[in-house]
XYZ file of C-alpha atoms in Angstrom:
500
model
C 37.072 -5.721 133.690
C 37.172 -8.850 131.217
C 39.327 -11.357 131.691
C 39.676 -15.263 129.968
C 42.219 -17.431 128.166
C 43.662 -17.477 124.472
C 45.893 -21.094 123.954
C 48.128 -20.838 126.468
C 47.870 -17.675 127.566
C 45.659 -16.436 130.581
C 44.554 -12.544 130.101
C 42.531 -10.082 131.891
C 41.886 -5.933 131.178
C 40.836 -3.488 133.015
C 39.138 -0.073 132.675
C 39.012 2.325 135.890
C 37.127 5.612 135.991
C 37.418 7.242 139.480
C 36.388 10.573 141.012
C 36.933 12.244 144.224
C 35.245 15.721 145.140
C 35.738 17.594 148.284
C 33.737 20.893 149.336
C 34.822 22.473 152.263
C 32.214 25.086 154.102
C 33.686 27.781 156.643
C 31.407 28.607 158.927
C 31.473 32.377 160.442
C 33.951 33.843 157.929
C 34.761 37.175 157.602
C 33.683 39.533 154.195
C 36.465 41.998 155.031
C 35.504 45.361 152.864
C 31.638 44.696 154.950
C 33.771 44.341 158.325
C 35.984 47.329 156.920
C 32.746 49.542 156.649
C 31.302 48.393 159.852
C 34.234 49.367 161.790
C 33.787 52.805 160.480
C 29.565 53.024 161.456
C 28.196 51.706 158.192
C 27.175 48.052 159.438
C 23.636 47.444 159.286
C 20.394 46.466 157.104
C 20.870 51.016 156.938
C 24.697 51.056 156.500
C 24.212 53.351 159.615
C 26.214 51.241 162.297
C 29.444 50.755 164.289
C 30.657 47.227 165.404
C 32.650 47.619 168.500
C 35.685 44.893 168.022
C 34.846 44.340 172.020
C 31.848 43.508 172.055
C 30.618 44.770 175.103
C 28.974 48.216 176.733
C 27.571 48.280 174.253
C 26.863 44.920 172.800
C 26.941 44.596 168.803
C 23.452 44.634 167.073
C 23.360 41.198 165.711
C 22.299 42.628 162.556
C 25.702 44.336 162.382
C 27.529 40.492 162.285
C 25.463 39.335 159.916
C 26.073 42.082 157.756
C 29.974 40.699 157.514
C 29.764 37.043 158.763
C 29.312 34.556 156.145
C 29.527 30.469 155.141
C 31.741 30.299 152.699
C 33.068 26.941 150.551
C 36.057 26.018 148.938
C 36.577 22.518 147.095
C 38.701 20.231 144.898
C 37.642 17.924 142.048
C 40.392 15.095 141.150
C 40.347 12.461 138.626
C 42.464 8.824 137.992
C 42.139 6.793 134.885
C 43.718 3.486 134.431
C 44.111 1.127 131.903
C 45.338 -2.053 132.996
C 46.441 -5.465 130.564
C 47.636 -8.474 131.616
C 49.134 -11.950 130.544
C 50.747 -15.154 131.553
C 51.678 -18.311 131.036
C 53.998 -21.481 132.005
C 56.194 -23.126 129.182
C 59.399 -25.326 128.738
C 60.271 -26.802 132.097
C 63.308 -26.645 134.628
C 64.253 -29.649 137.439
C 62.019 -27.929 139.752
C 58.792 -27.692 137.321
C 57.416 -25.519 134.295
C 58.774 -21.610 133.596
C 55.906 -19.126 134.676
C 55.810 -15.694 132.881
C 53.631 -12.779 133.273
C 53.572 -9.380 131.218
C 51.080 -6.340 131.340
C 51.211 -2.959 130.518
C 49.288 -0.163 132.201
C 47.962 3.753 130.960
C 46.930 6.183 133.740
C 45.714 9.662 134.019
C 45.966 12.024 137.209
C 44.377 15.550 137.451
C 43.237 17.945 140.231
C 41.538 21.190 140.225
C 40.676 23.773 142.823
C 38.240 26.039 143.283
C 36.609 28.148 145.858
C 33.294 30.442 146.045
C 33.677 34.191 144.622
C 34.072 36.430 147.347
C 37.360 33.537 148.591
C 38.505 33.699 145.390
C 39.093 37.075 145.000
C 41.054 36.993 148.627
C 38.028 39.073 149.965
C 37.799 36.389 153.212
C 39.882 37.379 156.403
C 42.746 34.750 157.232
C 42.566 33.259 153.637
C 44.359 34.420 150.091
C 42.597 33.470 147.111
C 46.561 32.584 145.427
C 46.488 29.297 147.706
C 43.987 27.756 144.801
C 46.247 25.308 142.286
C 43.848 25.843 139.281
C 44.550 22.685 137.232
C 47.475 19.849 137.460
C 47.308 16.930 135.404
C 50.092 14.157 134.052
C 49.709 10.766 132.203
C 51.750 7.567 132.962
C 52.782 4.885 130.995
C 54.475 1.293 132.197
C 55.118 -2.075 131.083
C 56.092 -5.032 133.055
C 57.192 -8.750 133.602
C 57.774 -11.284 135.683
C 59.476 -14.781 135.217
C 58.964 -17.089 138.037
C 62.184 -20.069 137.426
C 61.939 -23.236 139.742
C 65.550 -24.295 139.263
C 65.062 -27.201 140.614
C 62.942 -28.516 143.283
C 64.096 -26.588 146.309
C 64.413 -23.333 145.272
C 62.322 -20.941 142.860
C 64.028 -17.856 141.597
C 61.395 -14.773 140.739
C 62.763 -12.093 138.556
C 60.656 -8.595 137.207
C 61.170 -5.218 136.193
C 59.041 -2.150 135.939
C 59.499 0.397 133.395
C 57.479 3.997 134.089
C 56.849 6.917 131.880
C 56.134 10.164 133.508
C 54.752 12.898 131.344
C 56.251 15.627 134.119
C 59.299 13.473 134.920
C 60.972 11.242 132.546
C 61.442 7.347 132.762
C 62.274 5.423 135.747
C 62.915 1.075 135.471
C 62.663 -0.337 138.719
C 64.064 -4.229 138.824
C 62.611 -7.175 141.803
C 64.999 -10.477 142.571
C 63.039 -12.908 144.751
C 64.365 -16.440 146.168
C 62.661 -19.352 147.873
C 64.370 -21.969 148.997
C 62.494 -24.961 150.821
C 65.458 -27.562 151.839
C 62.897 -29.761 154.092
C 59.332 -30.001 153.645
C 58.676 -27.796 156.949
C 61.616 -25.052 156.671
C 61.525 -22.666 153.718
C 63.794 -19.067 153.107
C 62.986 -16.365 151.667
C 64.707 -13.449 150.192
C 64.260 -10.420 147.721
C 65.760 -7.164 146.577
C 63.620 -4.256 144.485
C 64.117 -0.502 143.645
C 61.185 1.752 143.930
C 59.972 5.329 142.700
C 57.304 7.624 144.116
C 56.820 10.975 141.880
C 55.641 14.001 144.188
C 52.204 15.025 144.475
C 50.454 17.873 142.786
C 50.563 20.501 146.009
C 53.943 19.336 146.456
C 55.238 20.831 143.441
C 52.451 23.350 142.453
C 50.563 24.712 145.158
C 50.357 28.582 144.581
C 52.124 31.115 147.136
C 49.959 31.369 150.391
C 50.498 34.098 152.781
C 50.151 33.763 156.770
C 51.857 34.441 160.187
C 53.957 31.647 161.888
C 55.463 31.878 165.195
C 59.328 31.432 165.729
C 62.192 32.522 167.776
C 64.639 33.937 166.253
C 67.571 31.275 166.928
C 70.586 33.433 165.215
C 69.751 36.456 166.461
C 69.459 35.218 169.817
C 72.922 33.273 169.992
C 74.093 36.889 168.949
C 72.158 39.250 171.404
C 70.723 37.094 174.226
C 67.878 39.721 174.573
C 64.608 38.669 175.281
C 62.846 39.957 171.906
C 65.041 37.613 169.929
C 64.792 35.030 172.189
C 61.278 35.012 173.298
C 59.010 33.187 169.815
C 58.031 36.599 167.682
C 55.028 36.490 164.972
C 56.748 36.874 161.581
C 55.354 36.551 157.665
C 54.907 33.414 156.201
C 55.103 32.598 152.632
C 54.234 29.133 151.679
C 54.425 27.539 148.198
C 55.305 24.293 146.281
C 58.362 23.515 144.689
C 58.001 22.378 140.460
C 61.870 21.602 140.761
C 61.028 18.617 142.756
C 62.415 15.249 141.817
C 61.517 11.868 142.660
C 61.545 9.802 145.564
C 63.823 6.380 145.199
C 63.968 3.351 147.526
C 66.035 0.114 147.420
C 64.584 -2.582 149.957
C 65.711 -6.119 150.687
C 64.223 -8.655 152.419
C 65.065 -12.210 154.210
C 62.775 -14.690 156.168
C 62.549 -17.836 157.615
C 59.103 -20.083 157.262
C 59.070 -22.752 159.939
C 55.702 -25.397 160.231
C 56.754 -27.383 162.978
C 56.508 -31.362 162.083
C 54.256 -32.051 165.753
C 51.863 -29.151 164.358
C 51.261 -29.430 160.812
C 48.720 -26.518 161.207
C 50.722 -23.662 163.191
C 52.871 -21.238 160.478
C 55.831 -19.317 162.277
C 56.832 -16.534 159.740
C 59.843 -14.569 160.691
C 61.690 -11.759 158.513
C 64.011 -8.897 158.158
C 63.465 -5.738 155.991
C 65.716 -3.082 155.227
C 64.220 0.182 153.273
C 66.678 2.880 152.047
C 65.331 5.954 150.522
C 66.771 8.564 148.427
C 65.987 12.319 147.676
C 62.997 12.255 150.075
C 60.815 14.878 150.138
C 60.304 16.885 153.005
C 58.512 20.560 153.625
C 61.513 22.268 154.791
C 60.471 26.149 156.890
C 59.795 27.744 159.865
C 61.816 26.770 163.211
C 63.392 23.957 161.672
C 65.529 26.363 159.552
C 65.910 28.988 162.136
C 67.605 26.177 164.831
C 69.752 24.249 161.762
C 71.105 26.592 158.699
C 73.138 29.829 158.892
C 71.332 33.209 159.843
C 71.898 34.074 155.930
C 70.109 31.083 153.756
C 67.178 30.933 151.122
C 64.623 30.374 153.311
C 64.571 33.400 155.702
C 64.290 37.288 154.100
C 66.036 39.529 156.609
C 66.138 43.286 156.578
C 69.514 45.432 156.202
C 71.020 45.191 158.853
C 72.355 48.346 161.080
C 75.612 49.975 161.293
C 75.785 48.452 164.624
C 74.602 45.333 163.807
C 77.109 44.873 161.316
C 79.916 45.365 163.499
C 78.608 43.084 166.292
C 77.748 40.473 163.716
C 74.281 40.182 164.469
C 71.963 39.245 161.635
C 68.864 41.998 160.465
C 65.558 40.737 161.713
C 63.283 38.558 160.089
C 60.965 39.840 157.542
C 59.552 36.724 156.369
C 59.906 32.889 156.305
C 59.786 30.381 153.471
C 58.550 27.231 153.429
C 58.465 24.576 150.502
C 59.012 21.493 149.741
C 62.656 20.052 148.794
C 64.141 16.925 148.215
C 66.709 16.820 151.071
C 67.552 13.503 152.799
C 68.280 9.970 152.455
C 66.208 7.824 155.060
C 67.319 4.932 156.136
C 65.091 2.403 158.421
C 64.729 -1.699 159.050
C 62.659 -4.150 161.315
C 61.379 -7.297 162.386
C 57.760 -8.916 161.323
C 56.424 -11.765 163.023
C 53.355 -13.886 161.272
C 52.089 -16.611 163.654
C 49.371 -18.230 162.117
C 47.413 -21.072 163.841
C 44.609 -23.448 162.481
C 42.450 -26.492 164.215
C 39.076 -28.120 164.393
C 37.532 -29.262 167.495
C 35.721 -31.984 168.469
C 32.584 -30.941 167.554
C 33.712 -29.946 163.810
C 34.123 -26.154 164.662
C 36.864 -24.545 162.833
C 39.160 -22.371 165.015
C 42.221 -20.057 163.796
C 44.542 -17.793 165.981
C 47.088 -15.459 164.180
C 49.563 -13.215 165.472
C 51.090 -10.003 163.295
C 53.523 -7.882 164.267
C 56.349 -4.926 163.268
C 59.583 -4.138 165.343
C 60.869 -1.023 163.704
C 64.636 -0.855 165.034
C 66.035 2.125 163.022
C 64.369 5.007 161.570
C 67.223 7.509 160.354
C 67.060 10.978 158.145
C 70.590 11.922 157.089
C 70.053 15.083 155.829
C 72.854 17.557 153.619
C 75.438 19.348 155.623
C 73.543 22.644 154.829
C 71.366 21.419 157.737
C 73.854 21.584 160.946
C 73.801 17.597 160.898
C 74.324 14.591 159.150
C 71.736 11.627 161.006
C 68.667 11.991 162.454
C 67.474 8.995 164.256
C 63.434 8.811 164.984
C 62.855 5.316 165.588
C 60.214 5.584 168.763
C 60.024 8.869 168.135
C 58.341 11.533 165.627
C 59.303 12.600 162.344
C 56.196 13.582 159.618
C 54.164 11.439 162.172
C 54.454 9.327 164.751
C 56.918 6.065 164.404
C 56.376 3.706 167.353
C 58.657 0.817 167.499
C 56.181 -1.815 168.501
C 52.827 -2.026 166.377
C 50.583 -5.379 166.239
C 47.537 -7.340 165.715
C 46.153 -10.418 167.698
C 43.453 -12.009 165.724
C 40.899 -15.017 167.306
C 37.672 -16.223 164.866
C 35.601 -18.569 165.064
C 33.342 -20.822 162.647
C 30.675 -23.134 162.792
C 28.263 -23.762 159.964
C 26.987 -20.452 158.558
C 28.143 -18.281 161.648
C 31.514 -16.604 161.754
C 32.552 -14.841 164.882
C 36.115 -13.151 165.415
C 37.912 -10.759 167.637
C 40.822 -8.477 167.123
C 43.218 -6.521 169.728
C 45.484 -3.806 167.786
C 48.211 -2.774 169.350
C 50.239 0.436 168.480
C 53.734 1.712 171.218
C 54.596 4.509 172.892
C 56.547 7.381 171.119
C 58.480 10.358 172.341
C 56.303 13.601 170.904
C 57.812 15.869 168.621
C 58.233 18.448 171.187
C 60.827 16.323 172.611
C 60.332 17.905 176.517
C 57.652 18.623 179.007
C 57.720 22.551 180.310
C 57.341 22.324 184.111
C 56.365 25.732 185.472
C 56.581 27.622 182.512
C 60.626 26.437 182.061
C 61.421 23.184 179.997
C 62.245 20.259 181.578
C 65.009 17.548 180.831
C 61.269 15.026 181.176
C 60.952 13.249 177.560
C 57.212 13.891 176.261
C 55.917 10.154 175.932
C 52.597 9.333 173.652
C 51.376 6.234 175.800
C 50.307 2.906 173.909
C 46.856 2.612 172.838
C 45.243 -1.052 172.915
C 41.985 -1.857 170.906
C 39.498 -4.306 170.538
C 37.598 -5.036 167.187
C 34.770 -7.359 166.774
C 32.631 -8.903 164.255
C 30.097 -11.818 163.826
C 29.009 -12.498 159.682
C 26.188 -14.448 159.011
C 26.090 -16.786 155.732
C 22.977 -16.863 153.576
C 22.932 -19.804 151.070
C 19.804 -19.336 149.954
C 20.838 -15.952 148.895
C 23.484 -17.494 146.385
C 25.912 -16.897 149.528
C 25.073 -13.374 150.791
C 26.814 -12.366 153.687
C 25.927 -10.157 156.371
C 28.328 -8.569 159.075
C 27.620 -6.863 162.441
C 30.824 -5.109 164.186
C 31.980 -2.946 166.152
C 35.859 -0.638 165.965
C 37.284 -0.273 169.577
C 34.139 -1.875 170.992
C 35.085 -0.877 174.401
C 35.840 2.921 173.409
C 39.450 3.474 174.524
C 40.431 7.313 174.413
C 43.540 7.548 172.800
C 46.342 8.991 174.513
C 46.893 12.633 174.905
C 49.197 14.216 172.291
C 49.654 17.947 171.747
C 50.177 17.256 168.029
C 46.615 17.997 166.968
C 46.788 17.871 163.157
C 49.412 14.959 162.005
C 48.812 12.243 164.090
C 48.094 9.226 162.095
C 48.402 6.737 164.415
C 45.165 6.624 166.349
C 41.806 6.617 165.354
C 39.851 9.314 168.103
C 36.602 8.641 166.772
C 36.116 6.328 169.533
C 33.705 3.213 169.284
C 32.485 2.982 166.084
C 29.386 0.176 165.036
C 28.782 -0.982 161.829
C 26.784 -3.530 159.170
C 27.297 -4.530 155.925
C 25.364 -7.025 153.011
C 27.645 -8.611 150.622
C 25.532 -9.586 147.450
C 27.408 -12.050 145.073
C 25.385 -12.332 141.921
């Protein structure tokens, strides 16, 4: 990056080149044409053997599993580009002080590729189709942008901006920002703002190829119509799972209103208190399995049936399942607002040391999904509950440090509520229970000392430790989505910062 001054203008430019690469190795995987041959005696270094799929009396020559268990590796290369201008100024001059403006412009590039190791490519790998690979996704974006900061007069300061996007897979999108501050005393000041937003889908959200697997489900129409225990007992049925390319994009509209209070008996303690509403359109959501099953009509796009039987017919029960669908479609307005609290606390004690205390934290009170009619229901309220992850109400962060000279010590607790788990009930003896399913509050302690090295034009070095007394988090039966809480446990670390 560059950045400097022309006249009056202030400018900077950036250039950013990143790249992410994943490999993935599976460990034991399973060639199936060698596993194939070995079933039928010609396993072996002499193509001579039988593995017996029990694996006992008698046991399997370990030579015959190595003959058909393999590593294998899949990975994913993805690349961003950015260009990035920007400009601004103050001219003229209002009651309240001098106009502020600000403009930039911005180029990016976004691509993703896939790619797995021969034998997985050509689906030759139990469990895994070589059709989940996206080959190659890519799209270019183009914006410009402004901002005009107004002090109207002394008291208040109006902010206006807008956005305007350029999606090479999209279209356009403008997205506008009115801000307010009004200070009426020196130690009371309001705030308040209003923006749209826009968030295009991801690349495996609209492209990801058609990947085959089994999924577990009861059959909720069918059992309403038969009561019998094979439709109402959860059955293994065919998965087919895909992206969506007629995918549209997420829009938001948010507003925003606080109160700033420095109490006139202590100049250094900040009290920042504010409301924020978020309401989100066409969000995208991967619709399949038992959620489609419990909420839309036994006939609907996302469930192939078979024919169904003379009999059927006449008793109005649906043909059985022959496969499910899942993809992603944009289905639902969401709807949710909250509290933050910023306490923020500064002094100096007697013996010069300089002490700060600060306070952060999130109230969600609503969290709704209103979702089209299609779906059995109209609101879906999650707020202490789960929905694409977990959505405590309560969430904060407790900060003490400490300096003196060139020693910095400080302490963190981080706080995250309880949550009611997506499977909703506990099953006591086998039968389920009217017992909600809490996740319990986890509590954590961070801490870190830095040391300051002025000799070394101002290096810095910093010893820590994440959940320094290694807290389990709390049991959860969701073992993939939970993004909550970190289970790595107590984690140390050090780090030299260098300025040159």
């Amino acid at each position: 990056g560059l950045e400097g001054s022309t006249g009056d203008w202030s400018w900077s430019a950036s250039l950013l080149d990143s790249a992410n690469s994943v490999r993935k190795l599976h460990l034991n995987s399973i060639l199936l044409p060698a596993f194939q041959a070995a079933l039928m005696g010609q396993g072996g270094p002499d193509q001579d053997q039988y593995y017996n799929p029990f694996g006992m009396m008698p046991e399997n020559d370990p030579a015959v599993i190595d003959g058909f268990a393999l590593t294998t590796s899949e990975g994913s290369d993805s690349v961003e580009q950015a260009i990035d201008i920007t400009a601004s100024r103050t001219f003229g001059g209002l009651p309240g002080g001098p106009v502020g403006i600000a403009i930039g412009a911005q180029w990016r590039h976004q691509e993703l590729e896939e790619f797995a190791d021969e034998v997985s490519a050509q689906g030759l790998i139990a469990g895994r189709d070589a059709d989940f690979l996206l080959d190659h996704a890519d799209r270019e974006i183009r914006a410009v942008y402004a901002e005009l900061s107004l002090p109207v007069v002394e008291d208040i300061e109006f902010q206006l901006a807008a956005r305007y996007e350029n999606y090479s897979d999209f279209g356009s999108t403008t997205n506008p920002k009115v801000a307010l501050r009004w200070q009426p005393v020196e130690q009371i000041a309001f705030r308040a703002s209003w923006g749209t937003s826009f968030h295009a889908p991801d690349f495996l959200d609209l492209y990801q190829n058609p990947v085959e697997y089994f999924g577990r489900f009861i059959d909720t129409p069918r059992c309403e119509a038969t009561g019998l225990d094979v439709d109402c007992n959860p059955g293994i049925y065919d998965v087919l799972d895909q992206g969506n390319p007629d995918l549209q994009p997420e829009t938001g509209e948010s507003w925003y209103a606080g109160l700033i209070w420095t109490p006139l008996l202590v100049p250094t303690l900040t009290m920042d208190v504010g409301y924020w509403r978020i309401d989100y359109d066409d969000k995208i959501y991967w619709v399949g399995g038992q959620f489609v099953l419990d909420n839309l009509p036994a006939v609907n796009p996302y469930v192939e049936r078979a024919p169904q039987t003379p009999e059927e017919a006449a008793a109005g029960i649906p043909g059985r399942i022959l496969r499910v669908h899942y993809t992603t479609q944009n289905l639902a307005q969401q709807f949710t607002d909250g509290w933050d609290v910023d306490i923020a606390w500064e002094w100096q004690t007697n013996s010069g040391n300089d002490v700060s205390l600060r306070l952060d934290y999130t109230y969600t009170a609503t969290w709704d999904a209103i979702l089209p009619e299609q779906f059995g229901y109209t609101e879906y309220s999650r707020a202490g509950w789960y929905w694409d992850g977990p959505i405590p109400r309560n969430r904060g962060n407790l900060n003490l440090s400490w300096r003196t000279g060139r020693h910095d010590l400080s302490g963190t607790v981080h706080y995250a509520g309880h949550y009611q788990n997506w499977m909703e009930f506990l099953p006591v003896d086998g039968e389920q229970s009217d017992i909600p399913f809490i996740v319990d509050s986890h509590t954590t302690l961070g801490l870190q000392y830095a040391l300051h090295l002025e000799r070394l034009n101002d290096a810095t070095i910093r010893l820590g430790c994440k959940n320094c007394t290694d807290e389990d988090p709390p049991f959860t039966h969701d073992n993939a989505g939970e993004n909550i809480h970190d289970r790595r446990g107590l984690i140390w670390y050090a780090n030299w910062t260098q300025p040159f």
